[in-house]
Amino acid sequence: MHNNSNSDYELSVILDTIIRENNVFAQSFVMMKQELNDQMELNNTAEPELNLMFTLKPGVDERRYNFQRTNEVAAVFSTTADGEIPESYVTIRNKRTKTLQYVSTMDPNVEPWIYPLFYPYGTRGWHSEIIRTDSDKRVTRMAYTKHKIAIRMNEFNPILLGRRLFQQFVVDSYVKIEKDRIQFCKDNQKRLKADTYQGLQDYMKNTARAINGQVGKTIILP
């Protein structure tokens, strides 16, 4: 609210009430608060302070993620030394113990945590164990995202009305999809029939030997 002078206070109150009354995470947070109070009273201990944060791996320039100043949303990142897309995390910080607990983007609770307006009931987001209804195959993150942003007649979809938050959701999902694809290629080199490229590998090794060079790491892409 402080960073957006155009916010509608009454609308924010309505949304806050909806989340508090229907979102399982909001309700769990209230119950956790009561449990903490009971434990503190029983053990005569100080109240621990927990913070939910959205962070990147150490070393990423945080200035890239300041408050948005334009109407465009984009993802800007540098790959790791291995050429991988850097992982982003939801981080839970215990202020008293100074410890951090990282929750990976593969966790189905991450999306309802980051986008409570799109998941007002706290329903689980994508995870790798979702099975298609017409087969025994798993639903990919791309298929799940397409389903979430699909236009359906006579059906209210808060994601499509999210404006810049919708843009953020799409960009965020795309980066995760690309990371999933790269991880698949990395984990399934044998399934990608890497042996069929043996002739090409032999040629590269012979050429490198002739020019006193060296062949780099071989990666097979589908």
Short mmCIF file of C-alpha atoms in Angstrom, two decimals:
data_model
loop_
_atom_site.label_atom_id
_atom_site.label_comp_id
_atom_site.label_asym_id
_atom_site.label_seq_id
_atom_site.Cartn_x
_atom_site.Cartn_y
_atom_site.Cartn_z
CA MET A 1 0.00 0.00 0.00
CA HIS A 2 2.80 2.46 0.88
CA ASN A 3 4.46 1.89 -2.51
CA ASN A 4 1.30 2.47 -4.52
CA SER A 5 -0.62 5.67 -3.87
CA ASN A 6 -3.34 4.53 -6.30
CA SER A 7 -4.31 1.52 -4.18
CA ASP A 8 -7.98 1.19 -3.28
CA TYR A 9 -8.05 0.85 0.51
CA GLU A 10 -11.60 -0.54 0.69
CA LEU A 11 -10.82 -3.14 -1.98
CA SER A 12 -7.67 -4.13 -0.09
CA VAL A 13 -9.72 -4.66 3.06
CA ILE A 14 -12.18 -6.86 1.15
CA LEU A 15 -9.36 -8.94 -0.32
CA ASP A 16 -7.70 -9.22 3.09
CA THR A 17 -10.95 -10.50 4.59
CA ILE A 18 -11.42 -13.04 1.80
CA ILE A 19 -7.88 -14.36 2.27
CA ARG A 20 -8.18 -14.56 6.05
CA GLU A 21 -11.51 -16.40 5.89
CA ASN A 22 -10.75 -18.83 3.06
CA ASN A 23 -7.01 -19.31 2.62
CA VAL A 24 -5.68 -22.40 4.41
CA PHE A 25 -2.24 -20.83 4.82
CA ALA A 26 -3.68 -17.70 6.42
CA GLN A 27 -5.75 -19.84 8.77
CA SER A 28 -2.75 -22.04 9.58
CA PHE A 29 -0.73 -18.92 10.35
CA VAL A 30 -3.38 -17.77 12.84
CA MET A 31 -3.43 -21.21 14.48
CA MET A 32 0.38 -21.24 14.59
CA LYS A 33 0.33 -17.85 16.33
CA GLN A 34 -2.03 -19.21 18.98
CA GLU A 35 0.14 -22.30 19.42
CA LEU A 36 3.24 -20.14 19.86
CA ASN A 37 1.47 -18.02 22.46
CA ASP A 38 0.45 -21.15 24.37
CA GLN A 39 3.99 -22.53 24.26
CA MET A 40 5.51 -19.23 25.39
CA GLU A 41 3.10 -19.00 28.29
CA LEU A 42 3.76 -22.61 29.27
CA ASN A 43 7.56 -22.43 28.99
CA ASN A 44 8.00 -18.74 29.84
CA THR A 45 10.00 -18.13 26.65
CA ALA A 46 10.31 -15.21 24.26
CA GLU A 47 8.31 -15.11 21.03
CA PRO A 48 10.30 -16.25 17.97
CA GLU A 49 10.00 -13.99 14.95
CA LEU A 50 9.70 -15.62 11.53
CA ASN A 51 9.89 -13.80 8.22
CA LEU A 52 8.75 -15.09 4.83
CA MET A 53 11.01 -13.72 2.11
CA PHE A 54 11.50 -14.21 -1.63
CA THR A 55 15.20 -14.39 -2.43
CA LEU A 56 17.79 -15.48 -4.94
CA LYS A 57 20.97 -17.38 -4.45
CA PRO A 58 23.79 -15.36 -2.83
CA GLY A 59 25.69 -13.18 -5.28
CA VAL A 60 22.72 -12.05 -7.40
CA ASP A 61 22.47 -8.28 -7.79
CA GLU A 62 19.38 -7.33 -5.79
CA ARG A 63 19.16 -3.97 -7.58
CA ARG A 64 17.70 -5.81 -10.55
CA TYR A 65 14.60 -6.54 -8.48
CA ASN A 66 13.68 -3.09 -7.18
CA PHE A 67 10.08 -1.88 -7.32
CA GLN A 68 8.76 -1.85 -10.85
CA ARG A 69 9.01 1.50 -12.63
CA THR A 70 7.60 0.60 -16.07
CA ASN A 71 4.59 -1.21 -17.49
CA GLU A 72 6.70 -4.08 -18.83
CA VAL A 73 7.63 -7.21 -16.92
CA ALA A 74 10.70 -9.26 -17.82
CA ALA A 75 13.10 -11.72 -16.26
CA VAL A 76 16.81 -10.86 -16.37
CA PHE A 77 19.32 -13.37 -15.07
CA SER A 78 22.85 -14.65 -15.57
CA THR A 79 23.40 -18.38 -15.89
CA THR A 80 25.58 -20.23 -13.42
CA ALA A 81 29.09 -21.52 -14.21
CA ASP A 82 27.41 -24.71 -15.49
CA GLY A 83 25.15 -22.74 -17.84
CA GLU A 84 22.05 -23.31 -15.71
CA ILE A 85 19.26 -20.88 -14.88
CA PRO A 86 19.73 -19.77 -11.25
CA GLU A 87 17.22 -21.12 -8.75
CA SER A 88 14.95 -18.68 -6.93
CA TYR A 89 13.58 -19.50 -3.53
CA VAL A 90 10.98 -18.70 -0.98
CA THR A 91 12.97 -18.24 2.22
CA ILE A 92 11.74 -18.55 5.78
CA ARG A 93 14.01 -16.71 8.22
CA ASN A 94 14.07 -17.24 11.96
CA LYS A 95 15.13 -13.85 13.33
CA ARG A 96 16.15 -15.22 16.73
CA THR A 97 18.39 -18.03 15.49
CA LYS A 98 19.41 -16.24 12.23
CA THR A 99 18.75 -19.45 10.28
CA LEU A 100 17.28 -19.66 6.79
CA GLN A 101 15.06 -22.40 5.42
CA TYR A 102 14.86 -22.51 1.62
CA VAL A 103 11.74 -23.75 -0.14
CA SER A 104 12.41 -24.71 -3.77
CA THR A 105 10.19 -23.61 -6.65
CA MET A 106 9.42 -27.32 -7.15
CA ASP A 107 7.36 -27.19 -3.94
CA PRO A 108 3.59 -27.04 -4.74
CA ASN A 109 3.08 -24.47 -1.97
CA VAL A 110 5.32 -21.82 -3.52
CA GLU A 111 2.78 -20.48 -6.03
CA PRO A 112 -0.08 -20.03 -3.52
CA TRP A 113 2.42 -18.29 -1.20
CA ILE A 114 3.63 -15.86 -3.88
CA TYR A 115 0.26 -15.34 -5.61
CA PRO A 116 -2.46 -15.50 -2.92
CA LEU A 117 -4.82 -13.46 -5.11
CA PHE A 118 -4.64 -16.20 -7.77
CA TYR A 119 -4.90 -18.99 -5.19
CA PRO A 120 -7.32 -17.47 -2.65
CA TYR A 121 -8.07 -20.84 -1.04
CA GLY A 122 -4.41 -21.82 -0.79
CA THR A 123 -4.80 -24.71 -3.23
CA ARG A 124 -1.58 -26.38 -4.28
CA GLY A 125 0.26 -25.20 -7.35
CA TRP A 126 2.09 -27.33 -9.90
CA HIS A 127 4.08 -30.34 -8.73
CA SER A 128 5.70 -33.24 -10.54
CA GLU A 129 3.13 -35.84 -9.42
CA ILE A 130 0.06 -34.40 -11.17
CA ILE A 131 -1.35 -37.08 -13.49
CA ARG A 132 -3.40 -36.44 -16.64
CA THR A 133 -7.04 -37.52 -16.51
CA ASP A 134 -6.86 -39.21 -19.93
CA SER A 135 -3.63 -41.17 -19.39
CA ASP A 136 -1.05 -42.17 -16.82
CA LYS A 137 1.39 -39.49 -17.95
CA ARG A 138 2.39 -36.65 -15.69
CA VAL A 139 1.32 -33.06 -16.34
CA THR A 140 4.24 -30.81 -17.26
CA ARG A 141 4.62 -27.35 -15.80
CA MET A 142 3.92 -25.88 -19.25
CA ALA A 143 0.65 -27.81 -19.61
CA TYR A 144 -0.36 -26.75 -16.10
CA THR A 145 0.41 -23.09 -16.85
CA LYS A 146 -1.57 -23.22 -20.10
CA HIS A 147 -4.52 -24.65 -18.19
CA LYS A 148 -4.31 -21.91 -15.55
CA ILE A 149 -4.31 -19.04 -18.06
CA ALA A 150 -6.82 -20.53 -20.51
CA ILE A 151 -9.90 -18.45 -21.40
CA ARG A 152 -13.15 -20.32 -20.66
CA MET A 153 -16.62 -19.03 -21.38
CA ASN A 154 -18.68 -18.04 -18.33
CA GLU A 155 -15.82 -18.80 -15.93
CA PHE A 156 -14.10 -16.18 -13.78
CA ASN A 157 -10.32 -16.44 -13.90
CA PRO A 158 -8.54 -14.03 -11.52
CA ILE A 159 -5.18 -14.70 -13.18
CA LEU A 160 -6.32 -13.19 -16.50
CA LEU A 161 -7.48 -10.07 -14.67
CA GLY A 162 -4.26 -9.68 -12.71
CA ARG A 163 -2.75 -7.09 -15.07
CA ARG A 164 0.93 -6.64 -14.12
CA LEU A 165 0.69 -9.46 -11.58
CA PHE A 166 -0.55 -11.65 -14.44
CA GLN A 167 2.49 -10.59 -16.48
CA GLN A 168 4.75 -11.48 -13.56
CA PHE A 169 3.03 -14.86 -13.22
CA VAL A 170 3.57 -15.67 -16.90
CA VAL A 171 7.21 -14.58 -16.92
CA ASP A 172 7.88 -16.39 -13.65
CA SER A 173 6.27 -19.56 -15.01
CA TYR A 174 8.23 -19.38 -18.26
CA VAL A 175 11.57 -19.13 -16.46
CA LYS A 176 10.63 -22.17 -14.37
CA ILE A 177 9.58 -24.06 -17.52
CA GLU A 178 12.92 -23.34 -19.19
CA LYS A 179 14.75 -24.45 -16.07
CA ASP A 180 12.73 -27.69 -16.04
CA ARG A 181 13.66 -28.34 -19.67
CA ILE A 182 17.36 -27.83 -19.03
CA GLN A 183 17.20 -30.07 -15.97
CA PHE A 184 15.44 -32.78 -18.01
CA CYS A 185 18.17 -32.72 -20.64
CA LYS A 186 20.79 -32.89 -17.92
CA ASP A 187 19.15 -35.84 -16.14
CA ASN A 188 18.20 -37.84 -19.24
CA GLN A 189 21.24 -37.85 -21.51
CA LYS A 190 20.99 -41.62 -22.03
CA ARG A 191 17.27 -41.44 -22.84
CA LEU A 192 18.04 -38.84 -25.52
CA LYS A 193 19.93 -41.59 -27.43
CA ALA A 194 23.33 -40.00 -26.93
CA ASP A 195 24.92 -43.16 -28.36
CA THR A 196 23.62 -42.28 -31.84
CA TYR A 197 26.01 -39.32 -31.85
CA GLN A 198 29.08 -41.53 -31.41
CA GLY A 199 30.22 -40.90 -34.99
CA LEU A 200 30.06 -37.14 -34.48
CA GLN A 201 31.95 -37.46 -31.21
CA ASP A 202 34.69 -39.51 -32.88
CA TYR A 203 35.01 -36.87 -35.60
CA MET A 204 35.28 -34.06 -33.04
CA LYS A 205 37.93 -35.95 -31.05
CA ASN A 206 39.99 -36.66 -34.17
CA THR A 207 39.74 -33.03 -35.29
CA ALA A 208 40.72 -31.77 -31.85
CA ARG A 209 43.70 -34.13 -31.79
CA ALA A 210 44.85 -32.91 -35.21
CA ILE A 211 44.86 -29.25 -34.12
CA ASN A 212 46.12 -30.01 -30.62
CA GLY A 213 42.80 -28.87 -29.19
CA GLN A 214 40.38 -30.24 -26.65
CA VAL A 215 36.72 -31.27 -26.93
CA GLY A 216 34.44 -29.73 -24.33
CA LYS A 217 31.66 -31.44 -22.41
CA THR A 218 29.06 -33.05 -24.68
CA ILE A 219 25.42 -32.11 -24.02
CA ILE A 220 22.61 -33.66 -26.08
CA LEU A 221 19.50 -31.54 -26.58
CA PRO A 222 16.20 -32.95 -27.87
#
